[in-house]
Backbone as numpy.savetxt, mean C-alpha at the origin, in Angstrom:
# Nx Ny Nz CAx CAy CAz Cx Cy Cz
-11.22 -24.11 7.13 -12.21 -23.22 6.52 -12.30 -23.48 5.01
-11.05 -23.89 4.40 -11.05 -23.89 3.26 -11.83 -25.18 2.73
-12.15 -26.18 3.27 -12.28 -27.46 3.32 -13.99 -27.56 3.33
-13.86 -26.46 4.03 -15.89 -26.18 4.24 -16.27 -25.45 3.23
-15.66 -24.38 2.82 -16.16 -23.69 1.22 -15.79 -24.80 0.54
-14.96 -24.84 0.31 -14.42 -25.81 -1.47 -14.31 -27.29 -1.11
-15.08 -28.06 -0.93 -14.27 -29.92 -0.75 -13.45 -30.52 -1.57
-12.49 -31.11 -1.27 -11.72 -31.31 -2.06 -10.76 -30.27 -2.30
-10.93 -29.44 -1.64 -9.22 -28.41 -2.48 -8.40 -28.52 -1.38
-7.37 -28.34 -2.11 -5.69 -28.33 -1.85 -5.18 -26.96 -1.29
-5.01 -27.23 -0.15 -4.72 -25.64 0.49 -3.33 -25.33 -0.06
-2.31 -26.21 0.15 -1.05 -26.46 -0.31 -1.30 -25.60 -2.05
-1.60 -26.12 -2.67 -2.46 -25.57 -4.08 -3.22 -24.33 -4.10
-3.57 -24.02 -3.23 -4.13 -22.71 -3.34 -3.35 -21.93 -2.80
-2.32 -22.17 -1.64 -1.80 -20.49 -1.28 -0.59 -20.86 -2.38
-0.23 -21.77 -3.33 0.96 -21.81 -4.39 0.44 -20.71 -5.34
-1.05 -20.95 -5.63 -1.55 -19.88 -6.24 -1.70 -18.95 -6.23
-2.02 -18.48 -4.95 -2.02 -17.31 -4.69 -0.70 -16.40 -4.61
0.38 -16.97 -4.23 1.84 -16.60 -4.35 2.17 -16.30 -5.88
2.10 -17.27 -6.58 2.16 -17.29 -7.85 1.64 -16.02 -8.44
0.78 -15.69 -7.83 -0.33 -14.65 -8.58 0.52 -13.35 -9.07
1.59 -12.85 -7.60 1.96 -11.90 -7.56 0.75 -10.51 -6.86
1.36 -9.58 -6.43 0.78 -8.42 -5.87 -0.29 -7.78 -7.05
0.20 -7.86 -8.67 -0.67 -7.10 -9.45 -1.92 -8.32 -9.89
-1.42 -9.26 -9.82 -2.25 -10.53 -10.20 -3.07 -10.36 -9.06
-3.20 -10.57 -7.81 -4.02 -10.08 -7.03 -4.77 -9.11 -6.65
-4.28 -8.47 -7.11 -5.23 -6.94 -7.11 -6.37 -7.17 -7.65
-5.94 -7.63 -9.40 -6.85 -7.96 -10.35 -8.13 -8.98 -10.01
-7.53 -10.00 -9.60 -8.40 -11.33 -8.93 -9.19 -10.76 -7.89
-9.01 -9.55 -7.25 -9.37 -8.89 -6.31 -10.55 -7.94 -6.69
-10.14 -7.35 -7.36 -11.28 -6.74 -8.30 -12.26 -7.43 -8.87
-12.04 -8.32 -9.24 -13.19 -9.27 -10.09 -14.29 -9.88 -9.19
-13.26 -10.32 -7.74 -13.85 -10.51 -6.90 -14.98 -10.21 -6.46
-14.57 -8.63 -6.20 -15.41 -7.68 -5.67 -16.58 -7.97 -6.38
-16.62 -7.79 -7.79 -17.76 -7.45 -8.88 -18.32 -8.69 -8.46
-18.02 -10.03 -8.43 -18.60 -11.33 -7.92 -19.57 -11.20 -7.18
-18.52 -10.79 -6.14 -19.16 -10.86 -4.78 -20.99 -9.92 -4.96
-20.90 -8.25 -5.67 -21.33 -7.82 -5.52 -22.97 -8.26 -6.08
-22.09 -8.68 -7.67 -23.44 -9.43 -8.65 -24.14 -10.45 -7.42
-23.32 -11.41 -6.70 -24.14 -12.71 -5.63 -24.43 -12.18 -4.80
-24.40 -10.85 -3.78 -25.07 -10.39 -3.31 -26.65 -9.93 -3.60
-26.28 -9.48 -4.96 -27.94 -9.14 -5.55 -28.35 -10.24 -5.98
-27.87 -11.29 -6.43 -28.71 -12.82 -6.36 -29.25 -13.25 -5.21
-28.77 -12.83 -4.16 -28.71 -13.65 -2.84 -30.18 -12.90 -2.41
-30.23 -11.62 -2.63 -31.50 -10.60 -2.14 -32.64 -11.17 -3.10
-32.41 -11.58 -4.45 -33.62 -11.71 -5.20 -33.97 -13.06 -4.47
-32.96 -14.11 -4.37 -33.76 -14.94 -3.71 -34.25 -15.28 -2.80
-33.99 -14.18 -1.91 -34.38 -14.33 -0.73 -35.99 -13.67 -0.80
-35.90 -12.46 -1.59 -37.26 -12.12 -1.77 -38.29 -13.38 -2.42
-38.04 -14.29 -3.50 -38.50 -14.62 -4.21 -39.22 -15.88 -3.07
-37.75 -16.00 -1.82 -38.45 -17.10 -1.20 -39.68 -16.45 0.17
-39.56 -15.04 0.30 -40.69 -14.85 1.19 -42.05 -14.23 0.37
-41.79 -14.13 -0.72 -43.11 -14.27 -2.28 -43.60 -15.88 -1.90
-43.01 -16.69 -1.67 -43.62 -18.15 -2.25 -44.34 -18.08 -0.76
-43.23 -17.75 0.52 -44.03 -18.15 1.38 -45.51 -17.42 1.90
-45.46 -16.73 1.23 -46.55 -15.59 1.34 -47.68 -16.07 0.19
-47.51 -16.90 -0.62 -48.53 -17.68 -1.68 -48.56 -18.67 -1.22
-47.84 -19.77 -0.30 -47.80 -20.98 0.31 -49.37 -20.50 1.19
-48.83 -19.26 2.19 -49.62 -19.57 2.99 -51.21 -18.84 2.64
-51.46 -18.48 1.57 -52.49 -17.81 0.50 -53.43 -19.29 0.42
-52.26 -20.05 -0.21 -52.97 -21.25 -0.80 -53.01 -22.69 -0.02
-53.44 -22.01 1.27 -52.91 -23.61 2.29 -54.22 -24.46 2.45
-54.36 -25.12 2.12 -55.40 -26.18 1.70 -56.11 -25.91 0.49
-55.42 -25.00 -0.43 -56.20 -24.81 -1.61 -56.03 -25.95 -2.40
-56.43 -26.31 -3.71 -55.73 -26.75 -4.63 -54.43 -26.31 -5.32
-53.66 -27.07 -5.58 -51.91 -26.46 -5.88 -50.84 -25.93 -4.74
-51.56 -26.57 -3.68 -50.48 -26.44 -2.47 -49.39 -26.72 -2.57
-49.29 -28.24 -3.19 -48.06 -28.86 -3.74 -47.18 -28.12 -4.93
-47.82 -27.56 -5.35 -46.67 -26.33 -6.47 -46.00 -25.46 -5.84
-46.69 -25.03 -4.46 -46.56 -23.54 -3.87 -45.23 -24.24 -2.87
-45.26 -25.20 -1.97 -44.61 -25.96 -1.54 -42.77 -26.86 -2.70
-43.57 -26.68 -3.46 -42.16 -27.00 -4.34 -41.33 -25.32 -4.41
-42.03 -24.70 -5.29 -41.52 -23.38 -5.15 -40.87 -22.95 -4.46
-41.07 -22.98 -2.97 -40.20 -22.62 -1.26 -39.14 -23.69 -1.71
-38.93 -24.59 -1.46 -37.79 -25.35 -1.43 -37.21 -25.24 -2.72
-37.21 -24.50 -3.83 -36.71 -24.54 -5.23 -35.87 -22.81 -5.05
-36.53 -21.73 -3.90 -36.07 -20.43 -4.23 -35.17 -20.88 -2.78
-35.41 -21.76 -1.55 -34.63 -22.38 -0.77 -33.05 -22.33 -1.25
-33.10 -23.71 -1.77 -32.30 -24.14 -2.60 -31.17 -22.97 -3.34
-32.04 -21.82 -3.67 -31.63 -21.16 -4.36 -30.58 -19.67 -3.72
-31.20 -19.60 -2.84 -30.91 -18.65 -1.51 -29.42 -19.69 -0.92
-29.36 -20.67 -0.88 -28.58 -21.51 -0.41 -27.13 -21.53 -0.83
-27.46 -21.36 -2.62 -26.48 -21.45 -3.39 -25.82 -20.27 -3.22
-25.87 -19.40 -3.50 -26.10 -18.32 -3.54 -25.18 -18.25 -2.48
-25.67 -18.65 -1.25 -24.68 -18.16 -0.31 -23.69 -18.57 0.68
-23.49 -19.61 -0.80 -22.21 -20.40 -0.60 -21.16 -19.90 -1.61
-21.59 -19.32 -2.40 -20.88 -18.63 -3.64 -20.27 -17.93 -2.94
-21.18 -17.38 -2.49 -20.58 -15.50 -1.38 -19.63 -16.31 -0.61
-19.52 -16.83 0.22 -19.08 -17.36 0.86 -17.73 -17.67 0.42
-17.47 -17.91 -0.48 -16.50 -19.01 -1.66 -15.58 -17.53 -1.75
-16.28 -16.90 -2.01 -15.54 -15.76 -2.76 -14.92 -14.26 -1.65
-15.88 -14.32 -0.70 -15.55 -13.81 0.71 -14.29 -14.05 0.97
-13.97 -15.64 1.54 -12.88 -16.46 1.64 -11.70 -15.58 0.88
-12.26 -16.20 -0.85 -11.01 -15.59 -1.31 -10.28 -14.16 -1.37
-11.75 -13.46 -1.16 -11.07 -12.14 -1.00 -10.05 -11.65 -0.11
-10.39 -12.07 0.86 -9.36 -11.65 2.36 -8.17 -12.70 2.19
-7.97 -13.74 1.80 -6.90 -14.21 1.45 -6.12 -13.44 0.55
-6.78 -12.72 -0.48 -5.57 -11.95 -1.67 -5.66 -10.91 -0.98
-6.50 -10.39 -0.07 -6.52 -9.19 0.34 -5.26 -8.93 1.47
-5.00 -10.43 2.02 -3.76 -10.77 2.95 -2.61 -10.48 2.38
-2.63 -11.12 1.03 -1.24 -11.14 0.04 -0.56 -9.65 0.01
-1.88 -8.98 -0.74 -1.71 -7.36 -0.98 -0.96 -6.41 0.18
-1.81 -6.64 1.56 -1.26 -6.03 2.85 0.12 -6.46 3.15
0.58 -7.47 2.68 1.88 -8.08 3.62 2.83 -7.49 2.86
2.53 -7.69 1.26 3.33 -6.84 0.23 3.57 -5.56 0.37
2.61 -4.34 0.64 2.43 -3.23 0.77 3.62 -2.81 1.94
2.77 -4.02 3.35 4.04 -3.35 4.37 5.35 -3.83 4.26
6.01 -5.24 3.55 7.10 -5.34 3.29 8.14 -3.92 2.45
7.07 -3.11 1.26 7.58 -2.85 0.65 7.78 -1.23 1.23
6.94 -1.17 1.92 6.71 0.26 3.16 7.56 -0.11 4.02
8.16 -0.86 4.56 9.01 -1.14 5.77 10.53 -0.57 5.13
10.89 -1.53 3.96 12.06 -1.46 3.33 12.60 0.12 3.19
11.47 0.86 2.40 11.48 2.16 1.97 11.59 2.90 3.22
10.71 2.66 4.46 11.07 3.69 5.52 12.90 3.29 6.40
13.38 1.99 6.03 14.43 1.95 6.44 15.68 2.69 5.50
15.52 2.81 4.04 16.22 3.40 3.35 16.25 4.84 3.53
15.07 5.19 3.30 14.75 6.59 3.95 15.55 7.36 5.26
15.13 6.41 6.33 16.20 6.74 7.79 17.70 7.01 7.06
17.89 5.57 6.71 19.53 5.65 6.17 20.12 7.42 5.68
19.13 7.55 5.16 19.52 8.90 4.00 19.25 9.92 4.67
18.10 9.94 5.89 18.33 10.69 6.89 19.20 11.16 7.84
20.05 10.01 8.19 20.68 10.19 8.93 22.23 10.72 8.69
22.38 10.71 6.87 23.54 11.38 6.40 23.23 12.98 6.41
21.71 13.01 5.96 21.38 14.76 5.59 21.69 15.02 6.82
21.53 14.62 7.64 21.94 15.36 9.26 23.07 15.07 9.88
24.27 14.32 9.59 25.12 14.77 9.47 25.55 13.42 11.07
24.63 12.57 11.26 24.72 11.63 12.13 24.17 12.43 13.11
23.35 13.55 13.05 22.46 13.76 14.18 21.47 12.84 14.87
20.85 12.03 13.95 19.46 11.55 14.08 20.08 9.87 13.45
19.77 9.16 14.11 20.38 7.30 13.60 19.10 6.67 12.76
18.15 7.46 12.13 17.50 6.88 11.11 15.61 7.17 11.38
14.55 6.47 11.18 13.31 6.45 10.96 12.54 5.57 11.65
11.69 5.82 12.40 10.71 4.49 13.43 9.45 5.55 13.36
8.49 4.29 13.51 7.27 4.65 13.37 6.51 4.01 14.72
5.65 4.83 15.42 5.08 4.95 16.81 3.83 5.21 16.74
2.97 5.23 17.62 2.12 5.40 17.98 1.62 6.43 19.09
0.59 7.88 18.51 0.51 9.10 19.21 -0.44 8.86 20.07
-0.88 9.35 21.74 -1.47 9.43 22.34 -3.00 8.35 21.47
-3.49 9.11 20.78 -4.63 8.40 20.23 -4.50 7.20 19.89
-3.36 6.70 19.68 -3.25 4.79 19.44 -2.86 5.38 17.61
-3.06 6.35 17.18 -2.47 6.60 15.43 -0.98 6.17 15.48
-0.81 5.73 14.73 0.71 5.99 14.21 1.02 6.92 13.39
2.68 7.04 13.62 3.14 8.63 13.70 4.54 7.93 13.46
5.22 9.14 12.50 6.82 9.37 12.18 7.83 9.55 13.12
8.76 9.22 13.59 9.34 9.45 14.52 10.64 9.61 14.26
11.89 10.07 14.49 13.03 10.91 14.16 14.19 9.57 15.70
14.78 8.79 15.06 15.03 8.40 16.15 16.62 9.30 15.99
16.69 9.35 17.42 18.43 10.12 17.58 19.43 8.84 17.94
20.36 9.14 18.11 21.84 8.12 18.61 21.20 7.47 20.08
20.81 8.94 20.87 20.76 8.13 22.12 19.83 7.72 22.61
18.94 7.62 21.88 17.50 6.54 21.88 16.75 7.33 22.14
16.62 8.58 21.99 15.04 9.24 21.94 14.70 9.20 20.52
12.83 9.31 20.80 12.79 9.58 19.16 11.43 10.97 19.06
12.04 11.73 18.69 10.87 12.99 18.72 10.33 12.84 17.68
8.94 13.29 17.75 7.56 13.27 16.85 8.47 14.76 15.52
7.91 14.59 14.13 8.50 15.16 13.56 8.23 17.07 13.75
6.81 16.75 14.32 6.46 18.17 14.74 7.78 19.45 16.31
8.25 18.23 16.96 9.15 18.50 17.60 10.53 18.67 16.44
10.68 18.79 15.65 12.04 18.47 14.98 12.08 20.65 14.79
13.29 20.60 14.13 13.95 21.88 14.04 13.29 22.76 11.86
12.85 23.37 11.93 12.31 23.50 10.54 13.86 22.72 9.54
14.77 23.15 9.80 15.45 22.37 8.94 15.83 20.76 8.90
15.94 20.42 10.21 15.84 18.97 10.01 13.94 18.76 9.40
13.24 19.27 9.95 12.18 18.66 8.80 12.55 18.65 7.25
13.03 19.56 6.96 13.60 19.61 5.57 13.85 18.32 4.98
15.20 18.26 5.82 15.33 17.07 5.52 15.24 15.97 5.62
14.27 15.51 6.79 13.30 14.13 6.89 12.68 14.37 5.66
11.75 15.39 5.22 10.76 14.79 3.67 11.94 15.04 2.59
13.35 15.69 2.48 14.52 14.98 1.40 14.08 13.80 1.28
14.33 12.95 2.52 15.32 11.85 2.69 13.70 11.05 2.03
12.63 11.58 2.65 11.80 10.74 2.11 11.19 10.64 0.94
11.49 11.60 0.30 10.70 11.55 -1.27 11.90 11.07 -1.98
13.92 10.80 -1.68 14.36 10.39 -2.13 14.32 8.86 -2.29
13.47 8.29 -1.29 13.87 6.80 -0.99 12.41 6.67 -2.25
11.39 7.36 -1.80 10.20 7.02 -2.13 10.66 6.50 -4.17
11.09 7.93 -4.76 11.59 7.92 -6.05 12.95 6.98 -6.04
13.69 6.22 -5.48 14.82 4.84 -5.60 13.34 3.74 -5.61
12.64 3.53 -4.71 11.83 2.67 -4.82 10.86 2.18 -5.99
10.53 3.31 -6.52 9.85 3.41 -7.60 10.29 2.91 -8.95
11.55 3.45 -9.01 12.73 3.04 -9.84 12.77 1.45 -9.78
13.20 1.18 -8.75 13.40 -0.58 -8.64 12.56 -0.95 -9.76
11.00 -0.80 -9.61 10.10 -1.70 -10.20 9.57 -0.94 -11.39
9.85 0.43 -12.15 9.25 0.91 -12.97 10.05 1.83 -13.87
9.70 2.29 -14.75 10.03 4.05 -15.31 10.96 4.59 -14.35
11.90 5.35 -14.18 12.65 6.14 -13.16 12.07 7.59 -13.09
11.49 8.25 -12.68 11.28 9.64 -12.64 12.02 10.18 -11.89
12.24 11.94 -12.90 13.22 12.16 -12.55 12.91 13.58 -11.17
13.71 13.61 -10.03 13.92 14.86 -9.06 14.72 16.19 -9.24
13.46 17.12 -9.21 13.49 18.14 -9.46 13.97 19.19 -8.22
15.11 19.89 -7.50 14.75 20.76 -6.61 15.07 22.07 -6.74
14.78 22.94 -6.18 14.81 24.54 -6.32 15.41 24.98 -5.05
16.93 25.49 -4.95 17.54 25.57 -3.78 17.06 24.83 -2.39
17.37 23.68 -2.72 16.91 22.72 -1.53 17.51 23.30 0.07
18.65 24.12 -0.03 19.65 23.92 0.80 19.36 25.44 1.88
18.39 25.61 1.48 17.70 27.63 1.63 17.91 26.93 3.61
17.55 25.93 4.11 17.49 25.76 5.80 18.61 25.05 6.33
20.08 24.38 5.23 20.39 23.80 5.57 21.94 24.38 5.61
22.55 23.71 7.19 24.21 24.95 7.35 25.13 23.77 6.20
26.06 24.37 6.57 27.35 24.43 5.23 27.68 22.68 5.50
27.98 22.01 6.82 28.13 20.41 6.54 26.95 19.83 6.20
25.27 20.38 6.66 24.53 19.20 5.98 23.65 19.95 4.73
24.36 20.65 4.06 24.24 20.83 2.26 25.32 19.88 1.80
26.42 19.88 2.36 27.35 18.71 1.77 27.07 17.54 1.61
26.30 16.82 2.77 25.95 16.18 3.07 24.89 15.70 1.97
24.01 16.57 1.87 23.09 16.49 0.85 23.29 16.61 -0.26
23.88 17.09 -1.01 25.12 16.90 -2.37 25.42 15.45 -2.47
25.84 14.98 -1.68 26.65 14.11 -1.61 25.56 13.08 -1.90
24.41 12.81 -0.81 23.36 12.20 -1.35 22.41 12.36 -2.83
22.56 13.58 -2.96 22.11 13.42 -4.78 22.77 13.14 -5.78
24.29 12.83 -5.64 24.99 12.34 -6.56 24.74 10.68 -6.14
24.70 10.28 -4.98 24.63 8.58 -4.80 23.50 8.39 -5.70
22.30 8.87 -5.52 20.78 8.52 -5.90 20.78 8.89 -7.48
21.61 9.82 -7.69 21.64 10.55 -9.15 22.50 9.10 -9.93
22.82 7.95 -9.71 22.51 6.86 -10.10 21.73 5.98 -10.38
20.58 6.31 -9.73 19.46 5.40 -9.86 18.15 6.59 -11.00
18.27 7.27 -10.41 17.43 8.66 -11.52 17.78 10.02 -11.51
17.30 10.64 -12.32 17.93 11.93 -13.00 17.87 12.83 -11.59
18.55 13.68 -11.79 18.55 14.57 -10.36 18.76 16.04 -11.11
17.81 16.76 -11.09 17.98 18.34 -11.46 18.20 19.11 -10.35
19.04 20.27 -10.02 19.58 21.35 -8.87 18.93 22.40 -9.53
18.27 23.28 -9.30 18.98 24.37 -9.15 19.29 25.27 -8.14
20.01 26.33 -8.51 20.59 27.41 -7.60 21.08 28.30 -7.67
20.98 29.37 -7.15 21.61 30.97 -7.50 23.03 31.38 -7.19
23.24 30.13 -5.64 24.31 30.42 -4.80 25.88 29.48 -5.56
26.80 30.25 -5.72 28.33 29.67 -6.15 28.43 28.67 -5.12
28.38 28.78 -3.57 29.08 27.77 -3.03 28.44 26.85 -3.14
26.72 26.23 -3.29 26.54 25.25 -3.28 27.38 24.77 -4.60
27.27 25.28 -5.87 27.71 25.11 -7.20 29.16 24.07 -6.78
30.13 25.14 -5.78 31.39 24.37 -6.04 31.13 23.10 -5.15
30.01 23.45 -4.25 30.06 21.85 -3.08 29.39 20.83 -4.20
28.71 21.22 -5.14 28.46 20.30 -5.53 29.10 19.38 -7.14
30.35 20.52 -7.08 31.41 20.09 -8.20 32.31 19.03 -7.38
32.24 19.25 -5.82 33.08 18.33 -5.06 32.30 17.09 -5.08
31.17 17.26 -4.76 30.42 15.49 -4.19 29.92 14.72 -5.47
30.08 15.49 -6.41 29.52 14.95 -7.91 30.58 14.65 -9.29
31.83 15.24 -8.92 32.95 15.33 -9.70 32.42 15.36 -11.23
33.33 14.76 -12.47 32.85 13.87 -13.11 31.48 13.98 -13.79
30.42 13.70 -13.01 28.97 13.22 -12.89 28.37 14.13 -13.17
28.71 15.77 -12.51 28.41 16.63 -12.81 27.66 17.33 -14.00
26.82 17.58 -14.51 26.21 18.35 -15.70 25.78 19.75 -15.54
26.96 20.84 -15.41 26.80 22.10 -14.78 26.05 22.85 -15.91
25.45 23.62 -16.15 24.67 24.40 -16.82 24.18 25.58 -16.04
24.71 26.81 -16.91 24.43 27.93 -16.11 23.37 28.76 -16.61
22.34 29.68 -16.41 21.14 30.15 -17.19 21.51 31.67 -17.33
């Protein structure tokens, strides 16, 4: 395909480039694209009009004098319609190629995060649940799924209000580690997180905001002493107690 838009190019050379580009480099190239594409689309319409104008004066002037002008004209807005939509073409191509790059990136980087996520799930619960899979609901959608030890995996709407709790913990914690990797760290804020959760998986969860409270800031608060001392246990040290 590539060989029929561009002659002469180097496929080898072009997906180096495109790799090269990176995910934000592509975006960008992606965007520009678009605007390309959009400007040669409205070239492509003017000339297409311009070529059923000529043929509509071709056939005005068919045995007139200046046939031969009217006749150049068609094959000159031809020509022109032609180009035009080989450009598109050119640039079509490239779009869905970076547009490939972008998707593969996105779900690599969505895959990773929903496996970290499980991970952290499966401590808030205390090894209830062996982590995170994603399925597909009656309608062919995909859907969250809660897998357990012994291989079921219930839809999250089946889950218990407190294990939902802590499926979206586990997931806005991975979401904010991820973020971190590649940017600014922002920092997590919660307000008695622990209001659904019994006495081993608040520990549990302590325990996970001091791991993550390595990677970004982690604010508690809370009214209740025992979380206070569970969380003088899982945080030692690390701790920054402040009382209001």
């Amino acid at each position: 395909r590539i060989a029929q838009v561009a002659p002469g190019g180097d496929a080898a050379a072009l997906a180096a480039r495109v790799a090269a580009s990176g995910p934000a480099g592509a975006a960008l190239r992606l965007e520009a694209i678009a605007v390309e594409d959009g400007v040669l689309a409205g070239e492509e319409r003017e000339a297409v009009a311009a070529l059923r104008d000529a043929e509509r004066a071709r056939e005005a002037a068919a045995g007139a004098a200046g046939a031969e002008v009217h006749a150049y004209a068609r094959a000159t807005a031809e020509a022109a319609a032609a180009a035009a939509a080989r450009d598109w073409l050119v640039r079509s191509l490239a779009a869905k190629m970076l547009g490939g790059v972008i998707e593969r990136h996105r779900a690599a980087g969505a895959g990773a995060m929903l496996a970290r996520a499980g991970a952290l799930f499966a401590r808030l619960t205390g090894g209830a649940f062996a982590g995170l899979a994603t399925d597909f609901d009656a309608d062919g959608q995909p859907q969250l799924v809660a897998r357990r030890p012994g291989g079921s995996s219930p839809g999250v709407d089946a889950l218990s209000e407190g294990t939902r709790d802590q499926l979206f913990l586990a997931l806005r914690l991975a979401a904010l580690e991820e973020h971190a990797g590649r940017a600014a760290a922002l920092p997590f804020v919660g307000d008695d997180l622990f209001q659904s959760f019994d006495d081993s998986r608040a520990e549990a969860g302590l325990a996970v905001l001091a791991e993550v409270g390595r990677a970004f800031q982690v604010i508690l608060f809370t009214h209740h002493e025992a979380i206070v001392a569970q969380a003088q246990r899982a945080a030692g040290a690390g701790l920054d107690l402040i009382r209001l």
